[in-house]
Amino acid sequence: MDTVRLGVIGLGNMGTGHCRGLQAGKIPRAEVTAICDINAKAMEPYEGVKKYADSAELIRSGEVDAVLIATPHYDHTTIGIDALEQGLHVLTEKPISVHKADCERLIAAHKNKDQVFGVMFQMRTDPSFKKLKEVIDRGELGTIQRTNWIITTWFRSEAYYASGGWRATWRGEGGGVLLNQSPHTLDLFQWICGMPSKVYAKCDLGRHHDIEVEDDVHALFEYPNGARGVFVTGTGEAPGTNRLEIVGDRGQIVLEHGKIHFARTETPVPEYSKTTRNSFGTPGTWSIDIPVPPGPGGGSHEEVTKRFVDAILDGTPLVAGAEEGIHSVELANAMLYSAFTGETVDIPLDGAVYEAKLMELIAASRFEKKVIEAEVDFEASRM
Amino acid sequence: MDTVRLGVIGLGNMGTGHCRGLQAGKIPRAEVTAICDINAKAMEPYEGVKKYADSAELIRSGEVDAVLIATPHYDHTTIGIDALEQGLHVLTEKPISVHKADCERLIAAHKNKDQVFGVMFQMRTDPSFKKLKEVIDRGELGTIQRTNWIITTWFRSEAYYASGGWRATWRGEGGGVLLNQSPHTLDLFQWICGMPSKVYAKCDLGRHHDIEVEDDVHALFEYPNGARGVFVTGTGEAPGTNRLEIVGDRGQIVLEHGKIHFARTETPVPEYSKTTRNSFGTPGTWSIDIPVPPGPGGGSHEEVTKRFVDAILDGTPLVAGAEEGIHSVELANAMLYSAFTGETVDIPLDGAVYEAKLMELIAASRFEKKVIEAEVDFEASRM
């Protein structure tokens, strides 16, 4: 096989972007041969491709080697399982599923490891996050003692929420900011700092918008080594903050505005603490600006898709295997579950218990969504 | 009366500093006429003053019009009540007491409002905090929606904790970083942003040091209007962070490194959210550096003492009346109580319940403190 024949399923904001990129030839050795959307109008602009209203037909058409799934979240699971079972390679948008039990079902369907199964975590290709992970993994900061990520740069208007009936509902998205805007952040957080072992959160439902799901989250994490973390996110403020701070035995690293600053102690802090005779002394500290290599801020969808195609044709590594997508979902679920119960939640989370809670929320939902036609600034939407 | 005759009670780090400042003539119309410490050696360097081993004798000596109390925390209450009952004006170091019930007892002893009763909240004279409060009070930021204060610039070595047997014990201080290092921060936090109505916290006891009290705190606040806040502090990291972020309807203000930055939206965010038709639009934002007037960073003990003297002689306002000192204590108590119970704690806190819990901790303490001679870098200690 020289070329991967791709089917794009779901032509909303994301799928449209992926499709345009592919058709513009941005991904070598890949061509869009088929597209699918329940809305025929969304498929009108495309020529020279087979068009399907039903993903099952596209998957069984013989027209594609692989599918890129960009539907609303719940369908990532069902369509993903179908495509994997039909022997196709799969690249899915984030989140891989809405809740942990669905993640496990989807991952379980990936039996044949010759099939490539990736997730669109393009933020992992952002040079500042790549660099930060490299520095942490190399042990420059020593053992991590504290983390803090405030990411409130997700302002969304009422018009955004009104632009789709599935948006910001338990039935349609299975959550709010944690399931829609935060999967990248939660993935990067665990990719760089590891998974916490305990989560406590306050999640406010519809605090800033007329929606039934959370649009404001304040969470406390506890890591296996006793380190603690803070995670704050929401879609209700502007311009918002995006600041990641990681503290370790050798000082602290802050990533903000695309810049990485390392305040590095000359001596490991615990060692200094135990050996100095000075009651009010502090270890000497170097102020270091860590250069961020050039590259696309926010990462590159094209790189993820390109490496998916390379993985199929050459067996090279993905940006992120879909299996890794379970972590961000588990974190999101754990925060919501903590908020509902008022308790600290252990990781691993019981996926069945959370699924039951979510089904209960869906069954109890009486929320009537006002849907209106909204303007979309396309470039701003490609997260 | 032309001059206030001051007695300084307690000649540890703080009392020594105050005494030297007074004797150097830094406070017009005030003179130290008497000092008191249980350790005679601490009083040796001073000449021309009466010396007492017992505060009750100093208070009844007829040698002073006012006392400045700089003893270990618990004694602020007992000595403060005694001095007030004997008709003296009182300026006490922070915290005014160790727990809320003691604060209430101390405040109740201030029956005669002609007696001036102040607390050493010198950080309120820091020009950056004064400016920040002025901007918030003027409504520039609109309604506060979120607060976040990370203050981990309180690194303390094992030598610090070993330098006094009373330090960092339930019996000696009634807590750790929340009672010793944080009273100023908690006072400023509530002075500028108001008191929360609910507090949830994780407090780690002796995580970074060989002590029985908390040296690491992660707390979530909820304000009466539904706004949320984060408070992070500890004495275990270096160089540490000191960053206060306040988000409101008109954007966000960040105070860090003595600089105030205001990202101000052109339209109030809730109004923009409700009226725009653009799904992914955000309100226009101005980047504003708010100049901080010149003045002593960290504030001025001398200004607090000077205004205490002015209040006595001229009836002018204090930097902070001691009554206001209850808020930072209540916050500290609420965080510890939440950590002990694992529950969200309502403000107002039940002072009697907290006092009972603290007495229980004291009774159960089996902690043996190693006390060693430490070097003190005096300038660094004057917080």
GROMACS .gro file of N, CA and C in nm, chain A residues 13 144-148 150 152 155-160 163 167 200-204 207-209 216 218-220 226-230 232 236-241 243 245 247-248 250-252 256 263 265 269 272-274 276-283 285 342 344 372-377 380-381, chain B residues 13 144-148 150 152 155-160 163 167 200-204 207-209 216 218-220 222 226-230 232 236-241 243 245 247-248 250-252 256 263 265 269 272-274 276-283 285 342 344 372-377 380-381:
model
  441
   13ASN      N    1  -1.726   2.130   1.307
   13ASN     CA    2  -1.609   2.219   1.304
   13ASN      C    3  -1.479   2.143   1.280
  144ILE      N    4   0.872   1.564   4.157
  144ILE     CA    5   0.766   1.666   4.155
  144ILE      C    6   0.699   1.672   4.292
  145GLN      N    7   0.684   1.796   4.342
  145GLN     CA    8   0.624   1.816   4.475
  145GLN      C    9   0.489   1.884   4.469
  146ARG      N   10   0.462   1.960   4.361
  146ARG     CA   11   0.337   2.035   4.352
  146ARG      C   12   0.313   2.071   4.207
  147THR      N   13   0.188   2.066   4.163
  147THR     CA   14   0.153   2.110   4.029
  147THR      C   15   0.037   2.208   4.039
  148ASN      N   16   0.022   2.293   3.939
  148ASN     CA   17  -0.086   2.391   3.939
  148ASN      C   18  -0.111   2.436   3.797
  150ILE      N   19  -0.382   2.651   3.584
  150ILE     CA   20  -0.501   2.734   3.566
  150ILE      C   21  -0.519   2.751   3.416
  152THR      N   22  -0.814   2.891   3.190
  152THR     CA   23  -0.949   2.949   3.177
  152THR      C   24  -0.959   3.029   3.048
  155PHE      N   25  -1.303   3.077   2.699
  155PHE     CA   26  -1.429   3.151   2.698
  155PHE      C   27  -1.521   3.105   2.585
  156ARG      N   28  -1.645   3.077   2.619
  156ARG     CA   29  -1.747   3.044   2.520
  156ARG      C   30  -1.871   3.129   2.548
  157SER      N   31  -1.930   3.178   2.441
  157SER     CA   32  -2.050   3.263   2.453
  157SER      C   33  -2.175   3.175   2.460
  158GLU      N   34  -2.285   3.237   2.497
  158GLU     CA   35  -2.414   3.166   2.493
  158GLU      C   36  -2.442   3.118   2.351
  159ALA      N   37  -2.400   3.197   2.252
  159ALA     CA   38  -2.425   3.159   2.111
  159ALA      C   39  -2.354   3.027   2.078
  160TYR      N   40  -2.235   3.008   2.135
  160TYR     CA   41  -2.163   2.883   2.113
  160TYR      C   42  -2.247   2.765   2.163
  163SER      N   43  -2.540   2.675   1.959
  163SER     CA   44  -2.515   2.642   1.818
  163SER      C   45  -2.534   2.495   1.787
  167ARG      N   46  -2.459   2.002   2.223
  167ARG     CA   47  -2.355   2.066   2.303
  167ARG      C   48  -2.399   2.083   2.449
  200TYR      N   49  -1.023   1.560   4.417
  200TYR     CA   50  -1.138   1.626   4.482
  200TYR      C   51  -1.172   1.747   4.398
  201ALA      N   52  -1.300   1.770   4.371
  201ALA     CA   53  -1.336   1.883   4.285
  201ALA      C   54  -1.469   1.945   4.320
  202LYS      N   55  -1.476   2.075   4.292
  202LYS     CA   56  -1.602   2.148   4.290
  202LYS      C   57  -1.629   2.181   4.144
  203CYS      N   58  -1.739   2.133   4.090
  203CYS     CA   59  -1.777   2.162   3.952
  203CYS      C   60  -1.911   2.235   3.955
  204ASP      N   61  -1.914   2.355   3.898
  204ASP     CA   62  -2.038   2.431   3.895
  204ASP      C   63  -2.111   2.405   3.764
  207ARG      N   64  -2.291   2.765   3.565
  207ARG     CA   65  -2.272   2.885   3.645
  207ARG      C   66  -2.265   3.011   3.557
  208HIS      N   67  -2.202   2.997   3.442
  208HIS     CA   68  -2.183   3.114   3.356
  208HIS      C   69  -2.275   3.114   3.234
  209HIS      N   70  -2.338   2.999   3.206
  209HIS     CA   71  -2.419   2.987   3.084
  209HIS      C   72  -2.547   2.911   3.114
  216ASP      N   73  -1.739   2.544   3.508
  216ASP     CA   74  -1.645   2.603   3.604
  216ASP      C   75  -1.597   2.490   3.696
  218HIS      N   76  -1.292   2.361   3.985
  218HIS     CA   77  -1.177   2.381   4.074
  218HIS      C   78  -1.146   2.245   4.136
  219ALA      N   79  -1.028   2.192   4.109
  219ALA     CA   80  -0.996   2.057   4.155
  219ALA      C   81  -0.863   2.053   4.229
  220LEU      N   82  -0.856   1.961   4.326
  220LEU     CA   83  -0.732   1.931   4.397
  220LEU      C   84  -0.691   1.788   4.363
  226GLY      N   85   0.255   1.170   4.720
  226GLY     CA   86   0.215   1.269   4.820
  226GLY      C   87   0.213   1.411   4.768
  227ALA      N   88   0.266   1.433   4.646
  227ALA     CA   89   0.259   1.567   4.587
  227ALA      C   90   0.113   1.605   4.566
  228ARG      N   91   0.087   1.736   4.567
  228ARG     CA   92  -0.050   1.784   4.544
  228ARG      C   93  -0.055   1.873   4.420
  229GLY      N   94  -0.173   1.882   4.362
  229GLY     CA   95  -0.191   1.964   4.244
  229GLY      C   96  -0.323   2.038   4.247
  230VAL      N   97  -0.329   2.144   4.167
  230VAL     CA   98  -0.451   2.221   4.150
  230VAL      C   99  -0.481   2.226   4.001
  232VAL      N  100  -0.766   2.426   3.757
  232VAL     CA  101  -0.878   2.521   3.748
  232VAL      C  102  -0.910   2.542   3.602
  236GLY      N  103  -1.617   3.056   3.136
  236GLY     CA  104  -1.694   3.176   3.168
  236GLY      C  105  -1.614   3.304   3.182
  237GLU      N  106  -1.482   3.295   3.170
  237GLU     CA  107  -1.408   3.419   3.187
  237GLU      C  108  -1.325   3.456   3.065
  238ALA      N  109  -1.297   3.584   3.054
  238ALA     CA  110  -1.214   3.635   2.946
  238ALA      C  111  -1.125   3.745   3.002
  239PRO      N  112  -1.001   3.762   2.952
  239PRO     CA  113  -0.937   3.677   2.851
  239PRO      C  114  -0.894   3.542   2.905
  240GLY      N  115  -0.895   3.520   3.035
  240GLY     CA  116  -0.856   3.391   3.092
  240GLY      C  117  -0.706   3.378   3.108
  241THR      N  118  -0.671   3.279   3.186
  241THR     CA  119  -0.531   3.251   3.220
  241THR      C  120  -0.496   3.112   3.169
  243ARG      N  121  -0.171   2.900   3.267
  243ARG     CA  122  -0.044   2.900   3.339
  243ARG      C  123  -0.025   2.766   3.409
  245GLU      N  124   0.232   2.549   3.638
  245GLU     CA  125   0.347   2.559   3.729
  245GLU      C  126   0.376   2.420   3.784
  247VAL      N  127   0.638   2.229   4.050
  247VAL     CA  128   0.740   2.250   4.153
  247VAL      C  129   0.803   2.116   4.187
  248GLY      N  130   0.934   2.115   4.197
  248GLY     CA  131   1.005   1.993   4.234
  248GLY      C  132   1.115   2.022   4.334
  250ARG      N  133   1.408   2.071   4.284
  250ARG     CA  134   1.506   2.168   4.236
  250ARG      C  135   1.445   2.300   4.196
  251GLY      N  136   1.332   2.338   4.255
  251GLY     CA  137   1.274   2.468   4.223
  251GLY      C  138   1.144   2.455   4.147
  252GLN      N  139   1.117   2.552   4.060
  252GLN     CA  140   0.990   2.546   3.989
  252GLN      C  141   1.002   2.588   3.844
  256GLU      N  142   0.398   2.975   3.065
  256GLU     CA  143   0.290   3.071   3.045
  256GLU      C  144   0.326   3.157   2.924
  263ALA      N  145   1.311   2.834   3.769
  263ALA     CA  146   1.384   2.889   3.884
  263ALA      C  147   1.449   2.769   3.953
  265THR      N  148   1.710   2.571   4.193
  265THR     CA  149   1.790   2.585   4.315
  265THR      C  150   1.927   2.519   4.295
  269VAL      N  151   1.617   2.115   4.738
  269VAL     CA  152   1.556   2.185   4.850
  269VAL      C  153   1.551   2.098   4.977
  272TYR      N  154   1.898   2.096   5.129
  272TYR     CA  155   1.930   2.226   5.189
  272TYR      C  156   1.859   2.241   5.323
  273SER      N  157   1.730   2.206   5.324
  273SER     CA  158   1.648   2.221   5.444
  273SER      C  159   1.708   2.145   5.561
  274LYS      N  160   1.759   2.027   5.533
  274LYS     CA  161   1.809   1.941   5.641
  274LYS      C  162   1.949   1.978   5.688
  276THR      N  163   2.122   2.313   5.636
  276THR     CA  164   2.160   2.450   5.672
  276THR      C  165   2.142   2.472   5.822
  277ARG      N  166   2.225   2.562   5.876
  277ARG     CA  167   2.209   2.603   6.016
  277ARG      C  168   2.135   2.737   6.024
  278ASN      N  169   2.106   2.795   5.908
  278ASN     CA  170   2.044   2.928   5.903
  278ASN      C  171   1.892   2.916   5.907
  279SER      N  172   1.831   2.972   6.011
  279SER     CA  173   1.687   2.961   6.029
  279SER      C  174   1.609   3.020   5.913
  280PHE      N  175   1.658   3.130   5.858
  280PHE     CA  176   1.583   3.201   5.756
  280PHE      C  177   1.651   3.199   5.620
  281GLY      N  178   1.749   3.108   5.603
  281GLY     CA  179   1.816   3.101   5.475
  281GLY      C  180   1.730   3.032   5.370
  282THR      N  181   1.765   3.055   5.244
  282THR     CA  182   1.701   2.983   5.133
  282THR      C  183   1.811   2.944   5.036
  283PRO      N  184   1.793   2.833   4.964
  283PRO     CA  185   1.898   2.793   4.869
  283PRO      C  186   1.913   2.895   4.757
  285THR      N  187   1.931   3.041   4.392
  285THR     CA  188   1.843   3.004   4.281
  285THR      C  189   1.888   3.070   4.153
  342GLY      N  190  -1.932   1.496   4.669
  342GLY     CA  191  -1.869   1.575   4.775
  342GLY      C  192  -1.753   1.502   4.841
  344THR      N  193  -1.362   1.287   4.814
  344THR     CA  194  -1.239   1.264   4.740
  344THR      C  195  -1.252   1.130   4.669
  372ILE      N  196  -2.984   2.804   1.821
  372ILE     CA  197  -2.995   2.914   1.725
  372ILE      C  198  -2.879   2.906   1.627
  373GLU      N  199  -2.895   2.973   1.516
  373GLU     CA  200  -2.789   2.978   1.414
  373GLU      C  201  -2.681   3.074   1.465
  374ALA      N  202  -2.557   3.026   1.470
  374ALA     CA  203  -2.451   3.113   1.518
  374ALA      C  204  -2.346   3.131   1.410
  375GLU      N  205  -2.274   3.242   1.420
  375GLU     CA  206  -2.160   3.262   1.332
  375GLU      C  207  -2.041   3.185   1.390
  376VAL      N  208  -1.963   3.126   1.304
  376VAL     CA  209  -1.845   3.054   1.352
  376VAL      C  210  -1.719   3.115   1.292
  377ASP      N  211  -1.633   3.159   1.381
  377ASP     CA  212  -1.501   3.202   1.335
  377ASP      C  213  -1.417   3.075   1.328
  380ALA      N  214  -1.065   3.007   1.493
  380ALA     CA  215  -1.061   3.005   1.639
  380ALA      C  216  -1.113   2.875   1.697
  381SER      N  217  -1.179   2.796   1.615
  381SER     CA  218  -1.249   2.680   1.668
  381SER      C  219  -1.168   2.552   1.663
  396ASN      N  220   1.226   3.741   6.779
  396ASN     CA  221   1.262   3.806   6.653
  396ASN      C  222   1.185   3.936   6.631
  527ILE      N  223  -1.634   4.017   4.150
  527ILE     CA  224  -1.529   3.915   4.152
  527ILE      C  225  -1.589   3.778   4.123
  528GLN      N  226  -1.526   3.705   4.032
  528GLN     CA  227  -1.575   3.573   3.991
  528GLN      C  228  -1.482   3.460   4.035
  529ARG      N  229  -1.355   3.491   4.055
  529ARG     CA  230  -1.259   3.386   4.088
  529ARG      C  231  -1.137   3.450   4.151
  530THR      N  232  -1.080   3.383   4.252
  530THR     CA  233  -0.955   3.430   4.311
  530THR      C  234  -0.857   3.313   4.317
  531ASN      N  235  -0.728   3.346   4.321
  531ASN     CA  236  -0.627   3.241   4.326
  531ASN      C  237  -0.499   3.300   4.382
  533ILE      N  238  -0.137   3.179   4.519
  533ILE     CA  239  -0.032   3.082   4.549
  533ILE      C  240   0.076   3.159   4.622
  535THR      N  241   0.399   3.046   4.825
  535THR     CA  242   0.486   2.940   4.876
  535THR      C  243   0.628   2.994   4.895
  538PHE      N  244   0.972   2.946   5.247
  538PHE     CA  245   1.063   2.835   5.278
  538PHE      C  246   1.121   2.849   5.419
  539ARG      N  247   1.113   2.742   5.493
  539ARG     CA  248   1.177   2.736   5.625
  539ARG      C  249   1.256   2.606   5.635
  540SER      N  250   1.374   2.617   5.693
  540SER     CA  251   1.462   2.501   5.709
  540SER      C  252   1.427   2.424   5.836
  541GLU      N  253   1.480   2.305   5.847
  541GLU     CA  254   1.465   2.230   5.972
  541GLU      C  255   1.523   2.310   6.088
  542ALA      N  256   1.633   2.384   6.061
  542ALA     CA  257   1.696   2.463   6.168
  542ALA      C  258   1.600   2.567   6.223
  543TYR      N  259   1.519   2.626   6.135
  543TYR     CA  260   1.419   2.723   6.180
  543TYR      C  261   1.325   2.659   6.281
  546SER      N  262   1.460   2.591   6.616
  546SER     CA  263   1.516   2.705   6.690
  546SER      C  264   1.431   2.746   6.810
  550ARG      N  265   0.776   2.647   6.856
  550ARG     CA  266   0.748   2.657   6.712
  550ARG      C  267   0.683   2.530   6.657
  583TYR      N  268  -1.282   2.448   5.185
  583TYR     CA  269  -1.242   2.306   5.183
  583TYR      C  270  -1.091   2.303   5.170
  584ALA      N  271  -1.024   2.219   5.246
  584ALA     CA  272  -0.877   2.220   5.239
  584ALA      C  273  -0.816   2.085   5.266
  585LYS      N  274  -0.702   2.065   5.204
  585LYS     CA  275  -0.612   1.955   5.236
  585LYS      C  276  -0.490   2.020   5.303
  586CYS      N  277  -0.464   1.982   5.427
  586CYS     CA  278  -0.347   2.034   5.499
  586CYS      C  279  -0.258   1.915   5.535
  587ASP      N  280  -0.135   1.918   5.489
  587ASP     CA  281  -0.042   1.809   5.520
  587ASP      C  282   0.039   1.845   5.644
  590ARG      N  283   0.479   1.746   5.625
  590ARG     CA  284   0.513   1.682   5.498
  590ARG      C  285   0.658   1.711   5.460
  591HIS      N  286   0.702   1.833   5.487
  591HIS     CA  287   0.836   1.874   5.445
  591HIS      C  288   0.935   1.882   5.560
  592HIS      N  289   0.885   1.879   5.683
  592HIS     CA  290   0.971   1.899   5.800
  592HIS      C  291   0.931   1.803   5.911
  599ASP      N  292   0.198   2.244   5.453
  599ASP     CA  293   0.158   2.242   5.312
  599ASP      C  294   0.005   2.247   5.309
  601HIS      N  295  -0.350   2.324   5.061
  601HIS     CA  296  -0.422   2.348   4.936
  601HIS      C  297  -0.569   2.366   4.970
  602ALA      N  298  -0.624   2.483   4.944
  602ALA     CA  299  -0.761   2.510   4.987
  602ALA      C  300  -0.846   2.565   4.873
  603LEU      N  301  -0.974   2.531   4.878
  603LEU     CA  302  -1.073   2.586   4.786
  603LEU      C  303  -1.170   2.672   4.867
  605GLU      N  304  -1.525   2.923   4.867
  605GLU     CA  305  -1.645   2.965   4.793
  605GLU      C  306  -1.696   3.093   4.858
  609GLY      N  307  -2.105   3.304   4.498
  609GLY     CA  308  -2.082   3.187   4.412
  609GLY      C  309  -1.943   3.184   4.350
  610ALA      N  310  -1.868   3.294   4.363
  610ALA     CA  311  -1.730   3.293   4.313
  610ALA      C  312  -1.649   3.188   4.389
  611ARG      N  313  -1.544   3.137   4.323
  611ARG     CA  314  -1.458   3.038   4.388
  611ARG      C  315  -1.314   3.090   4.397
  612GLY      N  316  -1.241   3.034   4.491
  612GLY     CA  317  -1.103   3.076   4.509
  612GLY      C  318  -1.014   2.959   4.542
  613VAL      N  319  -0.885   2.978   4.518
  613VAL     CA  320  -0.783   2.879   4.553
  613VAL      C  321  -0.680   2.947   4.641
  615VAL      N  322  -0.305   2.841   4.809
  615VAL     CA  323  -0.199   2.740   4.822
  615VAL      C  324  -0.085   2.803   4.901
  619GLY      N  325   0.773   2.443   5.241
  619GLY     CA  326   0.863   2.338   5.197
  619GLY      C  327   0.928   2.357   5.063
  620GLU      N  328   0.894   2.464   4.992
  620GLU     CA  329   0.955   2.478   4.859
  620GLU      C  330   1.034   2.606   4.845
  621ALA      N  331   1.130   2.604   4.753
  621ALA     CA  332   1.211   2.722   4.724
  621ALA      C  333   1.234   2.727   4.574
  622PRO      N  334   1.244   2.844   4.512
  622PRO     CA  335   1.225   2.975   4.572
  622PRO      C  336   1.079   3.006   4.604
  623GLY      N  337   0.985   2.930   4.554
  623GLY     CA  338   0.844   2.954   4.584
  623GLY      C  339   0.782   3.058   4.493
  624THR      N  340   0.651   3.060   4.496
  624THR     CA  341   0.571   3.150   4.411
  624THR      C  342   0.491   3.241   4.501
  626ARG      N  343   0.184   3.472   4.387
  626ARG     CA  344   0.107   3.523   4.274
  626ARG      C  345  -0.041   3.526   4.311
  628GLU      N  346  -0.411   3.625   4.179
  628GLU     CA  347  -0.491   3.652   4.058
  628GLU      C  348  -0.635   3.673   4.102
  630VAL      N  349  -1.012   3.749   3.930
  630VAL     CA  350  -1.087   3.755   3.805
  630VAL      C  351  -1.224   3.814   3.833
  631GLY      N  352  -1.266   3.905   3.748
  631GLY     CA  353  -1.399   3.964   3.764
  631GLY      C  354  -1.469   3.976   3.631
  633ARG      N  355  -1.482   4.213   3.444
  633ARG     CA  356  -1.407   4.294   3.348
  633ARG      C  357  -1.266   4.241   3.323
  634GLY      N  358  -1.244   4.111   3.340
  634GLY     CA  359  -1.113   4.055   3.308
  634GLY      C  360  -1.040   4.008   3.432
  635GLN      N  361  -0.908   4.022   3.430
  635GLN     CA  362  -0.835   3.971   3.545
  635GLN      C  363  -0.718   4.060   3.583
  639GLU      N  364   0.209   4.003   4.090
  639GLU     CA  365   0.323   3.912   4.106
  639GLU      C  366   0.450   3.993   4.088
  646ALA      N  367  -0.573   4.277   3.276
  646ALA     CA  368  -0.623   4.245   3.142
  646ALA      C  369  -0.771   4.279   3.143
  648THR      N  370  -1.136   4.372   2.992
  648THR     CA  371  -1.223   4.353   2.875
  648THR      C  372  -1.296   4.483   2.842
  652VAL      N  373  -1.782   4.076   3.069
  652VAL     CA  374  -1.784   3.942   3.008
  652VAL      C  375  -1.924   3.881   3.004
  655TYR      N  376  -2.114   4.045   2.720
  655TYR     CA  377  -2.065   3.999   2.590
  655TYR      C  378  -2.115   3.859   2.559
  656SER      N  379  -2.106   3.771   2.659
  656SER     CA  380  -2.146   3.632   2.641
  656SER      C  381  -2.291   3.621   2.596
  657LYS      N  382  -2.375   3.705   2.653
  657LYS     CA  383  -2.519   3.695   2.624
  657LYS      C  384  -2.558   3.761   2.493
  659THR      N  385  -2.326   3.842   2.202
  659THR     CA  386  -2.256   3.814   2.076
  659THR      C  387  -2.326   3.702   2.000
  660ARG      N  388  -2.315   3.707   1.867
  660ARG     CA  389  -2.366   3.598   1.784
  660ARG      C  390  -2.251   3.507   1.743
  661ASN      N  391  -2.128   3.544   1.781
  661ASN     CA  392  -2.011   3.469   1.737
  661ASN      C  393  -1.981   3.356   1.836
  662SER      N  394  -1.987   3.233   1.788
  662SER     CA  395  -1.967   3.116   1.874
  662SER      C  396  -1.830   3.117   1.940
  663PHE      N  397  -1.728   3.160   1.867
  663PHE     CA  398  -1.592   3.151   1.919
  663PHE      C  399  -1.529   3.288   1.944
  664GLY      N  400  -1.614   3.391   1.950
  664GLY     CA  401  -1.560   3.525   1.975
  664GLY      C  402  -1.523   3.543   2.120
  665THR      N  403  -1.438   3.641   2.147
  665THR     CA  404  -1.406   3.681   2.284
  665THR      C  405  -1.406   3.833   2.289
  666PRO      N  406  -1.438   3.890   2.404
  666PRO     CA  407  -1.438   4.036   2.411
  666PRO      C  408  -1.299   4.093   2.392
  668THR      N  409  -0.972   4.298   2.466
  668THR     CA  410  -0.907   4.310   2.597
  668THR      C  411  -0.792   4.409   2.590
  725GLY      N  412  -1.238   1.631   5.660
  725GLY     CA  413  -1.262   1.593   5.521
  725GLY      C  414  -1.388   1.657   5.464
  727THR      N  415  -1.637   2.015   5.371
  727THR     CA  416  -1.642   2.158   5.346
  727THR      C  417  -1.695   2.226   5.472
  755ILE      N  418   1.762   2.313   6.879
  755ILE     CA  419   1.905   2.339   6.863
  755ILE      C  420   1.927   2.488   6.845
  756GLU      N  421   2.050   2.528   6.866
  756GLU     CA  422   2.088   2.669   6.846
  756GLU      C  423   2.097   2.695   6.696
  757ALA      N  424   2.025   2.793   6.646
  757ALA     CA  425   2.029   2.823   6.502
  757ALA      C  426   2.080   2.964   6.479
  758GLU      N  427   2.136   2.985   6.362
  758GLU     CA  428   2.173   3.121   6.322
  758GLU      C  429   2.048   3.190   6.270
  759VAL      N  430   2.034   3.317   6.302
  759VAL     CA  431   1.918   3.391   6.252
  759VAL      C  432   1.966   3.507   6.165
  760ASP      N  433   1.920   3.504   6.042
  760ASP     CA  434   1.942   3.620   5.955
  760ASP      C  435   1.830   3.716   5.987
  763ALA      N  436   1.578   3.891   5.734
  763ALA     CA  437   1.485   3.804   5.662
  763ALA      C  438   1.367   3.761   5.748
  764SER      N  439   1.377   3.783   5.877
  764SER     CA  440   1.277   3.726   5.968
  764SER      C  441   1.164   3.822   5.999
   0.00000   0.00000   0.00000
